[in-house]
């Protein structure tokens, strides 16, 4: 989803680089002599800078612009006189001034400024430099400190012949950035940020230089922070369309699965957040807990492992989906064969089928009480054209012998309605699948893993992961409750991934879905469905449902009601509210579509929303995060994670635990998260939606 470009313009001297080298030079050359006159060298330097700022501004306002360096140099002896030195020229020499000016060329970068720039750029901002200084001197600060700043993004007031804080400077910069762009100005001088805000910028102020805020004088800025990384995070978070705007929202609508409290909802293994760990897994859904399980199970040297969860345990997609463990044995195989080749499509089909039985084995071996049932899934086609096309594609697959279709059965139109029990069926397919209570499965699995040394911290959102390793080769994870240092990070974050891993902003998009719980007053005496279902209405519109042993039904979908309007669901994490236009869709659902349910009096008892992670190329991202040693990902399951996650987590755990290469894990090759996949600009996913959205729809 593309939005307008975003910019942050930085003041440089005093903001991005400190004055310490200047103060040290004054102290080195004149310190003892100044102290003998009861003048502190640092105070002298500060006054020299501030008076230079004043005279530079006055000259500019009077139409006689003089460059900052020239003003600074000219005021040296005057400032000595104003400090109480009766004979400045006898007190200091031109050689002293030359030395101090040379050291002024070597100002050091402020702590965290490089990290700040990187964070902003990773979140889609263009970083600019706007300085009152000359290009050669100030450009040298970036080169000297090994900080990247493109020449074309470096602007000096010398080019305008107008000095800050003249409003014309900020207005000219605003015009340069364009009308429709998001524009921020950042400085460690309160007057500079305030002047930029008055001229139309959003203002960010860092207290690293002046320390004491004076909002009563300058007015509040849009962002005020004590450090530059903190300032960058605040700027990113202030952008609703930014990756940070994809963070989990508080107070999500309760789903059927989590409406009643589960034992580990708010679990914290230790009251305080550990400060170090070998492995930190972000996300407590199926992906995160299954990865921890395979990482620690039967491991003679288990790594210290922490799971961080922004909200309650398993409260994301795992606690909000349909509970359907349904492999894709035929439907998308033809499309994936065309996109990725027949061998890759067949590998994916085998993998999903294996996952169904792997989940069964896990539930049985660990004795997880989660309403697991192995059954058949029935895909029913209610659109004649789609039924005909799918039947033809299925026959072509059979003839080619590329994939194993031995478990897939086809029901022609003559038998489809009676065998499936769905009214108006034009054809149907069935194959082995399963259904369960997903949140219970994950929480009970977590109970099995906790004694193995796992530390779980609920309601502990990750605000930020450092863009680079520290000197000890550790990643820094920032949370509201403290910082964790770790060698390995696992992003089990699905639709929320890019909020803390910005490079995946295009690769994984949050998609909002809707599901419901339907029950009959007849309870267990309601008409019984033996199978799980997908009702396909043509195009991208389909519903899925599972029957529960208590006689109730879980139904998800309702795309017909809202998918034509991407603003309601595409790039959305708003699971704290319903898609209102879709709520009534489930009323009378079973009576409309299923034979024998006409007198069931089945009614909708609950509707909820959930956030899925859809990848730009339809495939999950599993494996190493490109160019981030020790970082790993298992996310972007396209609303289809239940038949993919468990064995993906097992393979990922082997990579972390035993150093196994991706190609040896058994995970489909299409799942590997590569730099090419992450960086691709096009989106087959979005292209697939354009017909649905129509020509007038805009992302």
XYZ file of C-alpha atoms in Angstrom:
699
model
C 0.000 0.000 0.000
C 1.768 3.126 -1.136
C 1.428 6.473 0.569
C 3.025 9.882 0.235
C 6.757 10.195 0.765
C 8.050 11.049 4.214
C 10.924 13.331 5.153
C 12.850 14.333 8.265
C 15.066 17.429 7.980
C 17.822 17.610 10.594
C 19.735 20.554 11.937
C 23.365 19.441 12.116
C 25.759 21.404 14.339
C 24.772 20.984 17.959
C 22.111 18.471 16.960
C 23.728 15.636 15.006
C 27.237 16.509 16.189
C 28.208 17.794 19.626
C 30.296 20.874 20.449
C 32.657 18.876 22.680
C 35.604 18.980 20.271
C 35.322 22.786 20.176
C 35.122 23.037 23.957
C 38.088 20.681 24.341
C 40.122 22.765 21.878
C 39.415 25.975 23.842
C 40.357 24.206 27.055
C 43.540 22.775 25.537
C 44.718 26.089 24.082
C 43.402 28.674 26.539
C 41.956 26.745 29.474
C 44.445 27.647 32.192
C 44.526 31.299 31.156
C 40.736 31.533 31.078
C 40.401 29.909 34.484
C 42.909 32.404 35.848
C 40.433 35.067 34.727
C 37.576 33.140 36.399
C 36.172 32.152 32.996
C 35.210 28.529 32.442
C 36.376 27.376 28.975
C 33.098 25.536 28.250
C 31.018 28.572 29.203
C 33.190 30.772 27.002
C 32.652 28.387 24.095
C 28.907 28.278 24.676
C 28.628 32.072 24.751
C 30.763 32.339 21.614
C 28.413 29.982 19.760
C 25.247 31.650 21.012
C 26.396 35.196 20.218
C 27.447 34.011 16.782
C 23.927 32.604 16.279
C 22.474 35.999 17.249
C 24.723 38.113 15.030
C 24.367 35.669 12.125
C 20.585 35.985 12.420
C 20.649 39.784 12.743
C 22.839 40.138 9.662
C 20.494 37.890 7.698
C 17.422 39.813 8.849
C 19.076 43.082 7.764
C 19.671 41.716 4.264
C 23.427 41.386 4.719
C 23.898 37.631 4.837
C 27.325 36.474 6.049
C 28.259 32.793 6.378
C 28.216 31.345 9.882
C 31.909 30.376 9.914
C 32.964 33.904 8.987
C 30.787 35.400 11.722
C 32.102 32.859 14.228
C 35.737 33.616 13.397
C 35.235 37.387 13.466
C 33.711 37.374 16.943
C 36.579 35.531 18.694
C 38.390 38.525 20.139
C 35.176 40.382 20.911
C 33.959 37.404 22.944
C 37.228 37.371 24.904
C 36.678 41.038 25.675
C 33.066 40.434 26.731
C 34.361 37.688 29.041
C 36.436 40.255 30.950
C 39.756 40.008 29.092
C 41.051 43.589 28.893
C 43.509 42.997 26.030
C 42.163 40.076 23.928
C 44.941 40.288 21.306
C 47.607 39.988 23.970
C 45.690 37.189 25.695
C 45.278 35.026 22.563
C 46.797 34.832 19.106
C 45.661 34.145 15.586
C 47.404 30.776 15.943
C 45.138 29.989 18.880
C 42.111 30.873 16.769
C 43.408 28.806 13.844
C 43.866 25.761 16.096
C 40.397 26.108 17.587
C 38.809 26.472 14.140
C 40.670 23.371 12.931
C 39.294 21.374 15.850
C 35.851 22.821 15.144
C 36.075 20.876 11.870
C 36.257 17.602 13.858
C 33.028 17.611 15.854
C 31.928 14.122 16.907
C 28.541 12.532 16.205
C 25.983 12.536 18.994
C 25.298 9.096 20.534
C 22.549 7.283 18.650
C 22.372 9.630 15.650
C 23.526 7.000 13.131
C 21.007 4.546 14.580
C 18.355 7.263 14.367
C 19.046 7.878 10.671
C 19.009 4.150 9.918
C 15.738 3.606 11.752
C 14.037 6.447 9.906
C 15.311 5.257 6.535
C 14.210 1.682 7.228
C 10.744 3.080 7.922
C 10.544 4.867 4.592
C 11.741 8.367 5.550
C 14.190 10.410 3.513
C 16.714 12.080 5.813
C 17.888 15.617 4.979
C 20.510 17.938 6.444
C 19.751 21.675 6.735
C 22.520 23.712 8.318
C 23.577 27.297 8.875
C 27.140 26.084 8.347
C 29.055 25.804 5.090
C 28.774 22.645 3.039
C 32.458 21.739 3.196
C 32.771 22.004 6.980
C 29.472 20.428 7.911
C 29.696 17.785 5.183
C 33.026 16.850 6.717
C 31.290 16.003 9.979
C 29.367 13.219 8.247
C 32.453 11.914 6.450
C 34.579 12.064 9.601
C 31.957 10.145 11.600
C 31.233 7.618 8.810
C 27.572 8.641 8.605
C 25.900 8.396 5.231
C 24.339 11.625 3.969
C 23.850 11.943 0.184
C 25.101 15.221 -1.254
C 21.744 15.867 -2.862
C 20.121 15.751 0.590
C 22.539 18.276 2.107
C 21.243 21.860 2.152
C 23.086 24.893 3.531
C 21.540 28.250 4.334
C 24.397 29.639 2.263
C 22.483 28.499 -0.827
C 19.446 30.556 0.244
C 21.509 33.488 1.547
C 19.045 33.551 4.430
C 19.833 32.329 7.928
C 17.793 30.283 10.344
C 15.439 30.926 12.085
C 14.118 33.210 9.357
C 10.760 31.655 8.347
C 11.786 31.928 4.705
C 14.410 29.208 5.229
C 11.883 26.673 6.500
C 9.332 27.683 3.876
C 11.869 27.199 1.078
C 12.685 23.768 2.483
C 8.997 22.892 2.669
C 8.579 23.874 -0.975
C 11.586 21.768 -1.932
C 9.987 18.705 -0.324
C 6.704 19.079 -2.213
C 3.101 19.771 -1.310
C 1.760 16.342 -0.430
C 4.679 14.893 1.513
C 4.945 14.268 5.267
C 7.571 16.682 6.558
C 9.356 16.717 9.932
C 12.085 18.985 11.254
C 14.393 17.673 13.994
C 16.822 19.648 16.141
C 18.465 19.791 19.550
C 17.887 23.550 19.637
C 14.437 24.357 20.976
C 14.250 27.599 18.986
C 15.036 25.750 15.747
C 12.331 23.091 16.156
C 9.812 25.704 17.305
C 10.515 27.976 14.335
C 10.170 25.052 11.923
C 6.830 24.105 13.500
C 5.511 27.648 13.117
C 6.450 27.469 9.435
C 4.506 24.241 8.798
C 6.828 21.373 9.704
C 6.000 18.743 12.278
C 8.606 19.349 14.953
C 10.856 16.896 16.795
C 13.060 18.145 19.619
C 15.863 16.171 21.280
C 16.956 17.390 24.727
C 20.444 15.898 24.400
C 22.057 19.361 24.197
C 19.882 21.783 26.178
C 18.578 19.165 28.670
C 15.910 21.398 30.239
C 12.675 21.792 28.297
C 11.143 25.269 27.980
C 7.740 24.524 26.511
C 6.344 27.626 28.191
C 8.610 29.703 25.940
C 8.692 27.775 22.689
C 5.501 25.730 22.842
C 5.354 21.922 22.736
C 6.808 20.021 19.801
C 5.063 17.095 18.138
C 7.801 14.815 19.483
C 10.198 15.466 22.367
C 12.758 12.843 23.354
C 15.934 12.565 25.400
C 17.820 10.394 22.881
C 17.888 10.195 19.111
C 16.756 6.547 18.825
C 13.839 7.418 21.090
C 13.038 10.406 18.881
C 13.139 8.270 15.733
C 10.810 5.695 17.271
C 8.387 8.450 18.259
C 8.395 9.955 14.754
C 7.767 6.547 13.203
C 5.021 5.758 15.705
C 3.321 9.072 14.976
C 2.770 7.970 11.372
C -0.434 5.909 11.103
C 0.569 4.599 7.669
C 4.056 3.599 8.768
C 5.133 0.085 9.712
C 4.980 1.129 13.357
C 1.295 1.861 12.749
C 0.946 -1.903 12.280
C 1.471 -2.692 15.961
C -1.114 -4.729 17.883
C -3.912 -2.512 19.135
C -5.200 -2.737 22.722
C -8.571 -4.237 23.656
C -9.281 -6.480 20.649
C -12.799 -7.789 20.169
C -13.174 -11.110 21.973
C -13.358 -14.188 19.749
C -15.241 -17.364 20.579
C -11.917 -19.022 21.411
C -10.769 -16.438 23.964
C -14.065 -15.035 25.281
C -13.587 -17.011 28.478
C -10.214 -16.637 30.251
C -7.584 -19.317 29.696
C -5.019 -20.143 32.344
C -1.982 -18.520 30.712
C -3.617 -15.407 29.244
C -1.557 -13.016 31.400
C 1.313 -15.337 32.284
C 4.687 -13.927 33.260
C 7.194 -16.575 34.278
C 9.198 -14.028 36.261
C 7.883 -10.766 37.701
C 10.811 -8.850 36.228
C 11.854 -8.932 32.607
C 15.185 -10.749 32.126
C 17.931 -8.551 30.732
C 19.625 -11.253 28.651
C 18.675 -14.434 26.806
C 20.133 -16.711 24.161
C 16.921 -16.589 22.120
C 14.050 -14.096 22.198
C 10.887 -15.121 20.354
C 8.515 -12.263 19.587
C 4.953 -13.561 19.432
C 3.114 -16.208 21.478
C 0.905 -17.677 18.771
C 1.252 -21.061 17.120
C 4.474 -20.033 15.333
C 6.245 -18.695 18.412
C 5.236 -21.442 20.836
C 5.880 -24.247 18.328
C 9.351 -22.823 17.655
C 10.082 -22.735 21.388
C 8.781 -26.299 21.755
C 11.079 -27.705 19.079
C 13.967 -25.565 20.295
C 13.801 -26.885 23.873
C 12.232 -30.348 23.605
C 14.790 -33.123 24.193
C 17.626 -30.600 24.068
C 20.477 -31.544 26.438
C 21.791 -27.960 26.266
C 18.665 -25.837 26.017
C 19.288 -22.146 25.272
C 17.804 -19.584 27.626
C 14.658 -18.601 25.754
C 12.075 -15.870 26.241
C 8.733 -15.381 24.494
C 7.489 -11.791 24.413
C 3.817 -11.135 23.679
C 2.331 -7.676 23.148
C -1.081 -8.665 24.501
C -2.496 -11.829 26.087
C -0.963 -15.183 25.201
C -2.225 -16.514 21.819
C -4.476 -13.476 21.384
C -3.460 -12.731 17.796
C -4.313 -14.753 14.682
C -3.993 -18.044 16.600
C -6.723 -17.013 19.025
C -8.941 -15.536 16.343
C -8.885 -17.924 13.361
C -11.368 -20.615 12.339
C -9.593 -23.565 13.946
C -9.254 -25.223 10.540
C -6.175 -27.391 9.819
C -6.853 -27.674 6.119
C -4.152 -28.382 3.524
C -4.414 -27.121 -0.044
C -4.267 -30.368 -1.994
C -5.426 -29.108 -5.381
C -6.989 -25.605 -5.495
C -3.886 -23.377 -5.772
C -1.541 -26.068 -7.049
C -2.070 -25.099 -10.683
C -1.446 -21.408 -9.964
C 1.692 -22.114 -7.941
C 2.955 -24.500 -10.604
C 2.615 -21.688 -13.128
C 4.366 -19.184 -10.844
C 7.079 -21.348 -9.315
C 7.249 -24.597 -11.250
C 5.614 -27.998 -10.830
C 8.247 -29.390 -8.459
C 7.884 -26.490 -6.036
C 4.079 -26.705 -6.137
C 4.190 -30.446 -5.436
C 6.641 -29.912 -2.565
C 4.259 -27.392 -0.987
C 1.262 -29.713 -1.344
C 3.124 -32.588 0.336
C 4.284 -30.334 3.144
C 0.776 -29.124 3.985
C -0.583 -32.664 3.995
C 2.229 -33.753 6.326
C 1.391 -30.894 8.689
C -2.117 -32.219 9.304
C -0.724 -35.489 10.618
C 2.080 -33.690 12.465
C -0.524 -31.665 14.380
C -2.407 -34.887 15.139
C 0.770 -36.512 16.449
C 1.626 -33.470 18.573
C -1.847 -33.308 20.130
C -1.837 -37.011 20.921
C 1.774 -37.330 22.121
C 1.525 -34.297 24.412
C -2.090 -35.080 25.403
C -3.364 -31.621 24.495
C -7.062 -31.222 25.282
C -8.044 -28.912 22.433
C -11.082 -30.502 20.716
C -8.919 -31.980 17.952
C -10.769 -33.985 15.286
C -9.335 -35.568 12.134
C -11.950 -35.405 9.401
C -12.569 -34.548 5.757
C -12.673 -31.054 4.309
C -15.270 -30.467 1.590
C -14.817 -27.631 -0.899
C -18.171 -26.794 -2.458
C -18.496 -24.678 -5.609
C -21.628 -22.543 -5.864
C -20.625 -20.681 -9.029
C -21.089 -22.719 -12.201
C -18.209 -21.098 -14.098
C -15.706 -21.524 -11.281
C -16.884 -25.115 -10.765
C -16.307 -25.939 -14.419
C -12.890 -24.290 -14.513
C -11.740 -25.955 -11.278
C -12.916 -29.386 -12.393
C -10.980 -28.998 -15.640
C -7.826 -27.865 -13.788
C -8.166 -30.813 -11.401
C -8.399 -33.278 -14.274
C -5.341 -31.702 -15.864
C -3.432 -32.150 -12.592
C -4.454 -35.811 -12.461
C -3.361 -36.393 -16.030
C 0.004 -34.687 -15.426
C 0.715 -36.775 -12.340
C 2.726 -33.932 -10.821
C 1.129 -33.992 -7.374
C -0.275 -36.762 -5.248
C -4.061 -36.570 -5.486
C -4.722 -39.984 -3.953
C -6.439 -38.408 -0.943
C -8.522 -35.942 -2.983
C -11.971 -36.968 -4.211
C -14.082 -35.176 -6.830
C -17.902 -34.979 -6.646
C -19.610 -33.987 -9.915
C -22.677 -31.769 -10.095
C -25.040 -34.765 -10.118
C -23.851 -35.844 -6.647
C -22.412 -32.691 -5.108
C -25.476 -31.299 -3.336
C -26.572 -34.568 -1.789
C -23.103 -35.722 -0.753
C -21.990 -32.339 0.592
C -25.334 -31.264 2.040
C -24.863 -27.779 0.572
C -27.697 -26.296 -1.454
C -26.930 -25.358 -5.041
C -23.597 -27.182 -5.217
C -22.188 -27.445 -8.765
C -19.318 -29.708 -7.743
C -17.232 -30.499 -4.667
C -13.881 -31.906 -3.612
C -12.959 -33.639 -0.356
C -9.661 -34.496 1.346
C -8.258 -35.128 4.825
C -8.177 -32.190 7.228
C -8.661 -31.470 10.923
C -10.167 -28.913 13.249
C -9.414 -27.886 16.830
C -9.531 -25.129 19.465
C -6.349 -23.241 18.448
C -5.862 -21.063 21.538
C -6.253 -24.067 23.840
C -3.797 -26.081 21.780
C -1.152 -23.363 21.987
C -1.639 -22.595 25.674
C -1.529 -26.270 26.592
C 1.569 -26.763 24.497
C 3.071 -23.814 26.344
C 2.375 -25.560 29.651
C 4.495 -28.462 28.376
C 7.373 -26.143 27.406
C 7.545 -23.948 30.511
C 9.249 -26.652 32.644
C 11.969 -26.900 29.990
C 13.223 -23.447 30.964
C 11.085 -21.182 28.795
C 10.338 -17.703 30.153
C 7.085 -16.181 28.893
C 6.200 -12.516 29.302
C 2.636 -11.525 28.355
C 1.563 -7.925 27.802
C 5.130 -6.926 26.947
C 5.138 -5.333 23.489
C 8.395 -4.981 21.608
C 8.884 -1.335 20.711
C 12.134 -1.628 18.834
C 14.890 -4.032 17.807
C 18.271 -2.408 17.257
C 19.207 -2.122 13.567
C 22.690 -3.498 14.235
C 24.617 -5.666 16.663
C 26.347 -4.038 19.607
C 30.030 -4.457 20.427
C 29.257 -7.754 22.192
C 27.505 -9.089 19.061
C 24.086 -8.851 20.709
C 20.779 -7.508 19.464
C 18.996 -5.025 21.716
C 15.246 -5.457 22.188
C 13.419 -2.510 23.716
C 10.141 -2.984 25.612
C 8.218 -0.684 27.994
C 9.407 -2.927 30.825
C 13.099 -2.850 29.971
C 15.766 -3.958 27.523
C 16.848 -7.504 26.603
C 20.177 -8.356 24.992
C 20.163 -11.513 22.879
C 22.098 -13.436 20.250
C 18.996 -14.697 18.438
C 15.722 -12.965 17.621
C 12.751 -14.878 16.182
C 9.984 -12.813 14.598
C 6.851 -14.947 15.027
C 4.829 -11.816 14.403
C 2.805 -12.589 11.252
C 0.812 -9.474 10.219
C 2.610 -7.280 12.748
C 6.119 -8.108 11.501
C 7.040 -4.822 9.835
C 6.164 -2.815 12.954
C 9.492 -3.954 14.410
C 11.202 -5.303 11.266
C 10.612 -2.437 8.826
C 12.393 -4.065 5.892
C 9.344 -6.375 5.592
C 6.870 -3.511 5.147
C 6.203 -4.449 1.522
C 6.787 -8.178 1.972
C 4.091 -8.805 4.624
C 0.849 -6.823 4.853
C -1.676 -7.063 7.701
C -5.097 -8.152 6.439
C -8.236 -7.937 8.557
C -10.644 -10.879 8.442
C -13.957 -11.665 10.104
C -15.367 -14.831 11.691
C -18.411 -15.894 13.671
C -19.812 -18.491 16.048
C -23.267 -19.870 15.199
C -25.292 -22.007 17.566
C -28.721 -23.653 17.637
C -30.979 -23.899 20.690
C -31.047 -27.629 19.901
C -27.384 -27.842 20.956
C -25.995 -31.313 20.376
C -29.305 -32.314 18.773
C -28.805 -29.810 15.963
C -28.205 -31.266 12.484
C -24.732 -32.765 12.436
C -21.966 -31.885 9.987
C -19.381 -34.619 9.630
C -16.982 -32.536 7.580
C -15.363 -29.105 7.568
C -16.270 -26.875 4.627
C -15.289 -24.144 2.237
C -18.130 -22.586 0.258
C -16.761 -20.988 -2.894
C -18.994 -18.332 -4.465
C -16.761 -17.412 -7.394
C -13.611 -15.339 -7.718
C -11.955 -14.547 -4.391
C -15.181 -14.893 -2.410
C -15.404 -17.920 -0.171
C -16.347 -18.863 3.390
C -14.877 -21.591 5.578
C -16.498 -23.383 8.482
C -15.912 -26.115 11.023
C -18.511 -28.039 13.047
C -17.994 -28.329 16.771
C -18.918 -31.356 18.850
C -21.303 -29.219 20.906
C -23.434 -28.652 17.786
C -22.243 -25.105 17.102
C -20.462 -23.888 13.961
C -17.511 -21.557 13.339
C -17.863 -19.634 10.054
C -15.393 -17.153 8.607
C -15.351 -15.117 5.435
C -18.110 -12.666 4.385
C -15.777 -11.158 1.813
C -18.673 -10.191 -0.432
C -19.669 -7.546 2.085
C -16.417 -5.608 2.351
C -13.554 -6.802 0.141
C -14.476 -4.347 -2.599
C -13.421 -1.608 -0.139
C -9.705 -2.130 0.683
C -9.697 0.598 3.321
C -11.805 -1.720 5.500
C -9.359 -4.610 5.577
C -6.161 -4.149 3.557
C -3.152 -2.992 5.606
C -5.281 -2.918 8.750
C -4.570 -4.123 12.290
C -7.876 -2.930 13.726
C -9.085 -6.067 15.449
C -10.513 -3.870 18.210
C -13.674 -3.284 16.170
C -15.970 -5.147 13.808
C -16.417 -4.761 10.080
C -19.963 -3.552 10.626
C -21.250 -4.180 7.126
C -20.312 -7.862 7.418
C -21.851 -8.654 10.813
C -25.367 -9.446 9.554
C -23.927 -11.705 6.838
C -23.874 -14.659 9.223
C -27.539 -14.342 10.251
C -29.444 -17.352 8.903
C -26.258 -18.676 7.331
C -26.794 -22.364 8.060
C -30.456 -22.221 7.019
C -29.516 -20.597 3.676
C -26.806 -23.001 2.673
C -27.209 -26.394 4.347
C -29.843 -29.020 3.818
C -31.573 -30.094 7.013
C -30.831 -26.865 8.879
C -33.980 -24.986 7.872
C -35.693 -25.587 11.229
C -32.557 -25.457 13.373
C -33.190 -21.885 14.604
C -29.426 -21.449 14.381
C -28.372 -17.913 15.261
C -25.166 -15.934 15.339
C -23.870 -15.749 18.900
C -20.586 -13.901 18.324
C -18.710 -12.097 15.545
C -15.086 -10.988 15.735
C -12.203 -9.743 13.651
C -8.605 -10.903 13.418
C -5.380 -9.836 11.743
C -3.598 -12.104 9.285
C -0.245 -11.569 7.583
C -0.376 -11.770 3.780
C 2.866 -11.946 1.831
C 3.398 -10.141 -1.451
C 4.184 -13.416 -3.278
C 1.660 -15.695 -1.482
C 4.359 -17.603 0.433
C 5.274 -17.391 4.139
C 8.672 -16.052 5.190
C 10.662 -18.612 7.173
C 14.383 -18.797 7.943
C 17.154 -16.252 8.418
C 16.352 -12.549 8.112
C 18.571 -11.336 5.247
C 21.614 -9.332 6.371
C 20.693 -9.689 10.056
C 22.938 -12.402 11.549
C 21.145 -14.168 14.383
C 17.701 -12.907 13.378
C 15.051 -15.346 12.127
C 11.482 -15.133 10.904
C 8.405 -17.343 10.762
C 5.562 -15.123 9.561
C 3.279 -14.145 6.683
C 1.058 -17.223 6.453
C -1.688 -15.675 4.291
C -4.519 -16.793 6.541
C -3.407 -20.376 5.937
C -0.975 -21.018 8.770
C -2.579 -23.972 10.541
C -1.424 -26.526 7.899
C 2.004 -24.875 7.499
C 3.282 -23.653 10.847
C 4.152 -26.720 12.921
C 6.723 -28.261 10.584
C 7.992 -24.801 9.609
C 8.653 -24.130 13.297
C 10.392 -27.494 13.639
C 12.688 -26.667 10.725
C 13.407 -23.154 11.970
C 14.241 -24.484 15.433
C 16.729 -26.898 13.831
C 18.405 -23.962 12.090
C 18.814 -22.099 15.388
C 19.498 -25.101 17.611
C 21.747 -27.204 15.410
C 22.884 -24.877 12.639
C 20.980 -26.872 10.015
C 20.909 -25.261 6.570
C 17.507 -24.183 5.296
C 17.628 -26.709 2.476
C 17.980 -29.528 5.011
C 14.986 -28.575 7.183
C 12.183 -30.030 5.045
C 10.563 -26.602 4.775
C 9.407 -25.850 1.203
C 12.008 -23.897 -0.731
C 9.362 -21.283 -1.584
C 9.152 -20.321 2.106
C 12.774 -19.240 2.484
C 12.985 -15.542 3.316
C 15.532 -14.132 0.899
C 16.743 -10.626 0.188
C 15.196 -10.833 -3.271
C 11.776 -11.649 -1.813
C 11.993 -8.970 0.863
C 13.160 -6.248 -1.492
C 10.814 -6.900 -4.407
C 8.780 -3.828 -5.247
C 5.939 -5.465 -7.154
C 3.189 -7.352 -5.346
C 1.407 -10.258 -7.038
C -0.844 -10.204 -3.978
C -2.060 -6.672 -4.673
C -2.307 -7.425 -8.400
C -4.633 -10.318 -7.608
C -7.001 -7.957 -5.793
C -7.254 -5.232 -8.431
C -10.124 -6.810 -10.326
C -12.006 -7.113 -7.053
C -11.326 -3.497 -6.109
C -12.214 -2.177 -9.540
C -10.502 0.466 -11.586
C -11.632 3.258 -9.281
C -10.195 1.633 -6.141
C -6.919 2.990 -4.839
C -4.634 1.413 -2.269
